[in-house]
Coordinates of C-alpha atoms in Angstrom, one line a residue:
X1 CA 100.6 73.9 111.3
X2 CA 98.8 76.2 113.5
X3 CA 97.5 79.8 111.9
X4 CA 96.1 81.0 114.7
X5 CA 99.5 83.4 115.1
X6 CA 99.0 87.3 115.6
X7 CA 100.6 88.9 112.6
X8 CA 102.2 92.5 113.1
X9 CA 99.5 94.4 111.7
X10 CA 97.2 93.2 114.4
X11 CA 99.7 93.7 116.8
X12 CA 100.1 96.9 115.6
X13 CA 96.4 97.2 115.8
X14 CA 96.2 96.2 119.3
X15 CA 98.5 99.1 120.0
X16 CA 95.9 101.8 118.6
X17 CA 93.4 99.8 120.1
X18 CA 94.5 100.0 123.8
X19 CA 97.1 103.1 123.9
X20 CA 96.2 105.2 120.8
X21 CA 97.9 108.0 123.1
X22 CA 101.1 106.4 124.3
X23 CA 104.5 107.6 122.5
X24 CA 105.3 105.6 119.7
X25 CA 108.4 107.0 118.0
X26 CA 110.5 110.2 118.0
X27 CA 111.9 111.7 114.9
X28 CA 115.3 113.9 114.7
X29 CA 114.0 117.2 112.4
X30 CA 117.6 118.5 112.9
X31 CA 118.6 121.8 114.5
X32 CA 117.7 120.3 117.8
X33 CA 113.8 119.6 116.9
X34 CA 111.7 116.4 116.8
X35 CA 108.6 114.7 115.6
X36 CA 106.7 112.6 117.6
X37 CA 103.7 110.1 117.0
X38 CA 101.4 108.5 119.3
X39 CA 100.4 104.7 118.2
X40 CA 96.7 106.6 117.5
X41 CA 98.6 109.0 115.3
X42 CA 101.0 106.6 113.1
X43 CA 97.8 104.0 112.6
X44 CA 95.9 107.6 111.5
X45 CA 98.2 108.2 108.9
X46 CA 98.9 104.8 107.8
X47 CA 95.1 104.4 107.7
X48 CA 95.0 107.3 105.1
X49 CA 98.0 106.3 102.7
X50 CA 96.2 102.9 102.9
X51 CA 93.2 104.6 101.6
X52 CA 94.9 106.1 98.7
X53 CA 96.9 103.7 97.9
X54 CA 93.2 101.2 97.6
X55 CA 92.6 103.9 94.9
X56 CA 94.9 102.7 92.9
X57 CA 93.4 99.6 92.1
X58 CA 96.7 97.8 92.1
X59 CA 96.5 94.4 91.4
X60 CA 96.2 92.6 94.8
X61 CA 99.3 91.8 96.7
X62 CA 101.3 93.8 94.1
X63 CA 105.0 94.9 95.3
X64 CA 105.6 98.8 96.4
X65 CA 109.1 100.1 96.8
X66 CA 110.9 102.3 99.9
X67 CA 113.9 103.9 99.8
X68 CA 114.9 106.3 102.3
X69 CA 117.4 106.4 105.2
X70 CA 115.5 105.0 108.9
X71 CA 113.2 107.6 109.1
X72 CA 109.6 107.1 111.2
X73 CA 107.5 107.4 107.8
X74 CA 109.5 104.3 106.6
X75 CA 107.0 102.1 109.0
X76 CA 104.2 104.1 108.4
X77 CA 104.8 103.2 104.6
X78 CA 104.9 99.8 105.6
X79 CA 101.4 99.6 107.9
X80 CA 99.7 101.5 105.0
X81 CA 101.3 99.0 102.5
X82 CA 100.6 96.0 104.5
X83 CA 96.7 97.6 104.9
X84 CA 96.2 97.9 101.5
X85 CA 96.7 94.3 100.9
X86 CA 100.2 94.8 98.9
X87 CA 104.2 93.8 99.9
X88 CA 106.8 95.7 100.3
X89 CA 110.2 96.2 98.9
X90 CA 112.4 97.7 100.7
X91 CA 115.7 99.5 99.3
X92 CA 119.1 100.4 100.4
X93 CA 119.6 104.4 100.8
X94 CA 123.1 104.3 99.5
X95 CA 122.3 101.9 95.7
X96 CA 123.0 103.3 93.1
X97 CA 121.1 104.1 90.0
X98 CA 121.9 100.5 88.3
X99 CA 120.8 98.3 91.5
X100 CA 118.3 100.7 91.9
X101 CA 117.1 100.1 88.3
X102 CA 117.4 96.4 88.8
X103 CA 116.0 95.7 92.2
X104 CA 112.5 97.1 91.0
X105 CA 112.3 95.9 87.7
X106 CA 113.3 92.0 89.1
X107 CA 110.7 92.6 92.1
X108 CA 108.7 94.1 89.5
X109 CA 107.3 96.9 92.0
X110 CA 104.2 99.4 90.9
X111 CA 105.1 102.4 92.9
X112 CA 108.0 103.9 95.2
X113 CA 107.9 105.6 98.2
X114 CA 111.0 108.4 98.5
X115 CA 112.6 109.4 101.6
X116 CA 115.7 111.2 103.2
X117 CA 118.6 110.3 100.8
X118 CA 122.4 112.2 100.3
X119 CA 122.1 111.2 97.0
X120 CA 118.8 111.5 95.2
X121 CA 120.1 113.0 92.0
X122 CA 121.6 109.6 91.0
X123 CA 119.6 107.7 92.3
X124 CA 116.3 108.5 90.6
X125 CA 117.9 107.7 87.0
X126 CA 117.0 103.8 88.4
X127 CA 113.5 105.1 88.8
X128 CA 111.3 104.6 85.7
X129 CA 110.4 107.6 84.4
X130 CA 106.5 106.5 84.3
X131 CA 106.6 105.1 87.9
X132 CA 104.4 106.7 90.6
X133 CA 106.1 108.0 92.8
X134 CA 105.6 109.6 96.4
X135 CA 107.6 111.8 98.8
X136 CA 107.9 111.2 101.9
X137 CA 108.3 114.7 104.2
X138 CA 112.2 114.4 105.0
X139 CA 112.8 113.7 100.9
X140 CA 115.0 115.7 99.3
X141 CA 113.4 118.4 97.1
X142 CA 111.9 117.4 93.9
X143 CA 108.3 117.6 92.4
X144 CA 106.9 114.6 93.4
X145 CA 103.3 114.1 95.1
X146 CA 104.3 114.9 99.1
X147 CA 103.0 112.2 101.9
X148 CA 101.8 114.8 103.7
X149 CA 99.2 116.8 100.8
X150 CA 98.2 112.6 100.0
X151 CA 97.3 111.9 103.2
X152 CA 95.4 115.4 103.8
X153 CA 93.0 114.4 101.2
X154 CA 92.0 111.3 101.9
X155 CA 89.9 109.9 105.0
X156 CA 91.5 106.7 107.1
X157 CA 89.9 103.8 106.3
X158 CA 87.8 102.4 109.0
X159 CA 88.2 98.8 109.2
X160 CA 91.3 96.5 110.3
X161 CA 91.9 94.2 107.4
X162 CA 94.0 91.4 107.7
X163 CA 96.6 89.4 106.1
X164 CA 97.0 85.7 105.7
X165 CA 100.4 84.5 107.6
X166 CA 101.5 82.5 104.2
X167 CA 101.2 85.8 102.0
X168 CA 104.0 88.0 100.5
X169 CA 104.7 90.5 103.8
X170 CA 108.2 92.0 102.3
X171 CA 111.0 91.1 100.4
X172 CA 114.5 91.8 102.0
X173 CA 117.4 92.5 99.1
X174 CA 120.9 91.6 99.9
X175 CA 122.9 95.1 99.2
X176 CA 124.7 93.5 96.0
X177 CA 128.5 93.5 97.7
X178 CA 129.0 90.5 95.8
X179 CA 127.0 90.5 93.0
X180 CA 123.3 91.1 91.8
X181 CA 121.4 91.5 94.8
X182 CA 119.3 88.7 95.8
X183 CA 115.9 88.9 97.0
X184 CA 114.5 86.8 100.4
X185 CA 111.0 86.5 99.9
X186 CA 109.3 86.3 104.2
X187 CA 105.6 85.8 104.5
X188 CA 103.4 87.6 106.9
X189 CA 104.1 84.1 109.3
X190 CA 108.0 84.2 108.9
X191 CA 108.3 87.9 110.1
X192 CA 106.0 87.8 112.9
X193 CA 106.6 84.8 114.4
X194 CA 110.5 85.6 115.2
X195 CA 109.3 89.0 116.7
X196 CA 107.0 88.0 118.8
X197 CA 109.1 85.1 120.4
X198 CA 111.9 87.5 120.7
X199 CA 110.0 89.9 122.6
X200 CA 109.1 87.4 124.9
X201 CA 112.0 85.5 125.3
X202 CA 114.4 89.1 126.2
X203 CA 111.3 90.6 127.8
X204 CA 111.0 93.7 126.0
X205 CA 107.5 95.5 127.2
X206 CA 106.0 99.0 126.4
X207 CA 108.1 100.5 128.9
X208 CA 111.1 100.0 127.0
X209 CA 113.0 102.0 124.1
X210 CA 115.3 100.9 121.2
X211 CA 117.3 103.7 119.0
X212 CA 117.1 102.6 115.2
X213 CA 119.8 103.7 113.1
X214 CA 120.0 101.1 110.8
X215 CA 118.8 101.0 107.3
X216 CA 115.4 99.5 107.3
X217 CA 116.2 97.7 104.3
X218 CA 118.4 95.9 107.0
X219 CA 117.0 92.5 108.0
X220 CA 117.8 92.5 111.5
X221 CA 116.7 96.4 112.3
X222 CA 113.6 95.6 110.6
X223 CA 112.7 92.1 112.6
X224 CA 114.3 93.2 115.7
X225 CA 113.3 96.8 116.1
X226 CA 111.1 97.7 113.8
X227 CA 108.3 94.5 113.6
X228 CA 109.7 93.7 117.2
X229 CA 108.0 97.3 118.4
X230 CA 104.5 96.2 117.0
X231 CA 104.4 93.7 119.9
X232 CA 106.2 94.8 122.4
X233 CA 104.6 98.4 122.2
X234 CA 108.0 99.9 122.6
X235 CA 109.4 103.5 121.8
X236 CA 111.6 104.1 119.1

């Protein structure tokens, strides 16, 4: 088999790389407003939650939790996960408290990252009490450590570390419709591949853009927009 494939964090690397200053993704504030992140700023703050997170000392290639609706700071989780040598697991927004309970203790994840949910209250009685948790900056109000003061605090790590293309990447959950949700373990090689050879094969470049609504926990928004964007160098 050949491993000489380019997995999406050196795509994504090759987007800092050669147009740290070229729009990356636009995120909806509400009342009209927006964020938006050049590919220099989202590797900049990935790099510094990837610092923090290597402070944790978690045991290598340990599973790390998302839940939020599509928000840009769901990939930015990702890229600092994926940096930090661990996997992710990535959540349905609308779970409730029992999948969320079971999806983290059967993936047996070390830490979650919070975002913009309707329904936090219920939802964080799945959350171990004792787990870390962090808040990303559209999560609902609660006093958890904030994304934001993390990554103030910390410098970006300086070097481009890479991931073997047989190694955990993420694990995509079914959304438990029919039972206990089920968990779809894709290495670093079964995620990139199929982006890459779909962006070549419908010709999506840098001068295109995509609108993600979709849940990221979603497997198609997250192979066909989300990973697809690290090498096409699309706006989303």
């Amino acid at each position: 088999m050949n491993d000489n494939i380019t997995t999406l964090l050196d795509a994504a690397y090759e987007c800092e790389r050669s147009a740290p200053d070229r729009l990356y993704m636009t995120q909806p504030l509400g009342n009209g407003e927006v964020a938006e992140y050049t590919w220099g700023q989202t590797l900049q703050e990935a790099r510094r939650m990837a610092a923090y997170l290597r402070t944790l000392d978690l045991p290598p290639g340990s599973n790390i939790a998302l839940i939020s609706k599509n928000c840009a700071h769901f990939r930015l989780c990702d890229l600092a996960i994926w940096m930090a040598g661990h996997a992710t697991i990535a959540l349905y927004p609308t779970l409730n408290a029992d999948t969320v309970e079971y999806i983290l203790d059967h993936s047996d994840s070390r830490l979650v990252f919070v975002g913009k949910l309707d329904d936090w209250d219920d939802i964080k009685r799945g959350i171990p009490a004792d787990m870390p948790k962090i808040a990303l900056p559209l999560a609902p109000d609660d006093d958890l450590p904030r994304w934001d003061d993390i990554i103030a605090q910390h410098e970006p790590i300086t070097d481009n570390p890479t991931r073997d293309p047989d190694e955990l990447c993420l694990m995509c959950y079914t959304s438990g419709s029919t039972g206990r949700p089920k968990g779809v373990m894709h290495s670093f090689r079964t995620v990139s591949v199929p982006a890459q050879l779909g962006v070549t094969d419908l010709g999506i470049t840098s001068e295109d853009r995509m609108l993600s609504y979709l849940p990221l926990a979603h497997v198609f928004e997250r192979a066909n927009v989300e990973v697809s964007s690290f090498f096409s160098g699309m706006q989303v």
